[in-house]
Structure formats: structure tokens, C-alpha cells
């Protein structure tokens, strides 16, 4: 991993990832995207890690997307795999991911945000998918995730106009959980991550698995998937410990099993 461009540290059970190119608004190089995929995969395997928080260095940008200067140098139209690192990023992570959106989330940066589960956004931040204004098309999951997360008409407006949306607009659309002053973004996001990390690891995985699996199914099939996953969770040691701790009026000690 390139430790200069991406900082990764552990704060108890929370993995904190910082995109660290503030001089170019934390724009992503190809190497950074590969590093992020590797970090996410390692987080998913690490039994001691229960939440991941991603943010950007500085107070101007969360992530400005792909570094177009680097893209132009290597040939912007070169062929990409249909399921490359941009698509894989966060797509197969079964644990919670929280975004601390400290500044602008543009293009690929907006797509990084769309791959997370919870989002805390600075009141000064903006979000945009401006690819259409550049003659480009997003390819980091925006077409797949955005219409699942906000109403169709609003998703199409964001994709087709390329305009910037304020933090308040993003909140009204349901793209972010809350909008806070810039100095509170990281603390609020860490608070969410710490609260989530207190819960049973198996339950967290099963909840995310159930939501993903049921999203585009019929009610009948979705309820079957939910029941199946809930049954698997019920058989875990964590479930037994959680119920026992509740009845014994003590804090549970979850083992992730």
C-alpha cells in the first residue's frame, strides 16, 4: 500500500482510512484505487475490525474522483475490465463502512461515497457526478447504486445534468445521514462507527447481507432470504451471548462467532 497517498490506522475496532492527496483534492490514481480495494479486503478478513471509516485529508475535498491528468497521460479511452477495481471497491465488503465527507465528493469520489453504508457530511461539502459535462460516463457504480438509493427522477437528474448538489440537498434526497459543521464531521462519523462496533460482528454482517440480497427481490423471495439469514444468525454464539447479557443486565462480550 502507498502509505503516503492513503493513510490507514486502527482506532480500537475501527479502521480509519484517509485519502491523502489534499494538493489535488484527494483525486484518485490507479494505484490508490488498487490500494483501497486491498485495504477493504483486509478489513473484511480482520476479525478484530468491526467498522471502517473513510475520509479525505484537509477540509476542501473528500475526493475529487479520478485524477484526469493521470488518465489523459495513459489514454483516457483505454479498455477496462467489466468488473475492475473501481467496481469491486466496497462492493463485496460484508462489514459496515462509514464515510466522513469533509469536503467535495465529485465524480469517482461521489461513487466512493455511494459504496458506503452511512455518511456524515460537512455543511460546506458538495456532491456531483459531472462526467456527462466532460463527454464521459461514470463507471464506478453510479448507474447501479444511485437509483437504488434515491428516487429515479432525482438520480437521473444528477447523472444527466452533472450539476453540484449542496450538503443540504444531499440530505433531503437521503444520500447522507446528517449534515454537520466541518469541525464535527470526523467526530460524528467516529461516534457512529464506535456505536456500530459495539454490536455483534456476525449480526452486522448478516444485516448487511440480508439488505443486499433482498433489495431487488419480490416480497415473497425477500422475506425468505431475510428469514434464512436471521436463522443463521440465531445459531451463533454471539446471539446466545447477546440474549444472555440482556437477561442478566450486563454488557455483552461478542466474539464474532
XYZ file of C-alpha atoms in Angstrom, residues 41-160:
120
model
C -10.478 -6.787 1.602
C -8.104 -6.887 4.568
C -10.698 -5.106 6.726
C -13.282 -7.698 5.737
C -10.927 -10.502 6.828
C -9.768 -8.905 10.089
C -11.904 -10.338 12.891
C -10.830 -7.544 15.270
C -12.094 -4.802 12.915
C -15.805 -4.051 13.129
C -16.233 -0.760 11.239
C -14.333 1.156 8.572
C -14.360 4.945 8.301
C -13.149 6.663 5.134
C -12.431 10.383 4.807
C -10.210 12.823 2.937
C -7.243 14.897 4.086
C -7.795 18.614 4.569
C -11.097 20.471 4.653
C -11.769 21.128 0.965
C -12.356 17.717 -0.575
C -13.451 14.243 0.380
C -12.392 13.025 -3.052
C -12.395 14.738 -6.443
C -12.644 11.425 -8.270
C -10.176 10.115 -10.841
C -7.091 12.261 -11.421
C -7.851 13.161 -15.042
C -4.289 14.288 -15.671
C -3.070 10.764 -14.998
C -5.961 9.346 -17.011
C -5.091 11.516 -20.010
C -1.434 10.523 -19.842
C -2.182 6.814 -20.062
C -5.045 7.158 -22.570
C -8.471 8.008 -21.176
C -10.228 5.663 -23.592
C -8.260 2.534 -22.860
C -10.288 -0.589 -22.250
C -11.201 -1.519 -18.677
C -12.331 -4.837 -17.287
C -16.092 -5.018 -16.830
C -15.607 -5.698 -13.118
C -12.411 -3.883 -12.313
C -11.151 -2.314 -9.072
C -13.489 0.688 -9.386
C -16.479 -1.652 -9.369
C -15.046 -4.013 -6.725
C -14.294 -1.215 -4.239
C -16.568 -1.841 -1.229
C -18.900 -3.991 -3.359
C -18.048 -7.262 -1.640
C -17.305 -5.996 1.862
C -19.692 -7.584 4.350
C -18.986 -5.178 7.219
C -20.170 -1.597 7.863
C -18.458 1.295 6.080
C -18.921 4.922 7.168
C -17.975 7.997 5.127
C -16.844 11.208 6.828
C -17.452 13.573 3.912
C -15.280 16.513 4.875
C -15.474 18.260 1.501
C -16.416 17.903 -2.141
C -17.275 14.409 -3.403
C -17.013 14.648 -7.173
C -17.223 12.003 -9.890
C -15.424 8.913 -8.662
C -15.406 10.485 -5.201
C -19.195 10.508 -5.234
C -19.075 6.863 -6.292
C -16.815 6.038 -3.337
C -19.460 7.652 -1.114
C -22.214 5.624 -2.787
C -20.363 2.440 -1.855
C -20.532 3.212 1.865
C -23.361 2.407 4.288
C -23.584 5.564 6.425
C -22.494 9.115 5.571
C -21.778 12.187 7.678
C -21.338 15.296 5.519
C -19.873 18.727 6.159
C -22.335 21.563 5.638
C -19.774 23.069 3.240
C -19.438 19.921 1.131
C -20.962 19.267 -2.281
C -21.570 16.136 -4.331
C -21.682 15.801 -8.111
C -21.389 13.330 -10.959
C -20.138 15.692 -13.694
C -18.994 13.067 -16.194
C -21.653 13.989 -18.789
C -20.305 17.556 -18.906
C -16.905 16.124 -19.916
C -18.229 13.714 -22.505
C -17.610 10.819 -20.130
C -19.754 8.210 -18.379
C -19.355 7.152 -14.719
C -18.031 3.614 -14.361
C -17.529 3.195 -10.624
C -21.048 2.054 -9.787
C -23.104 5.248 -10.029
C -25.594 3.800 -12.514
C -26.121 0.778 -10.283
C -26.139 2.307 -6.800
C -27.622 5.780 -7.232
C -31.104 4.726 -8.489
C -31.263 2.232 -5.602
C -30.530 4.914 -3.030
C -32.652 7.866 -4.190
C -35.774 8.191 -6.386
C -35.329 7.535 -10.100
C -36.033 11.081 -11.294
C -33.524 12.613 -8.890
C -30.892 10.005 -9.773
C -31.344 10.723 -13.477
C -31.154 14.478 -12.895
C -27.880 14.092 -11.035
C -26.413 11.840 -13.741
C -27.678 13.774 -16.770
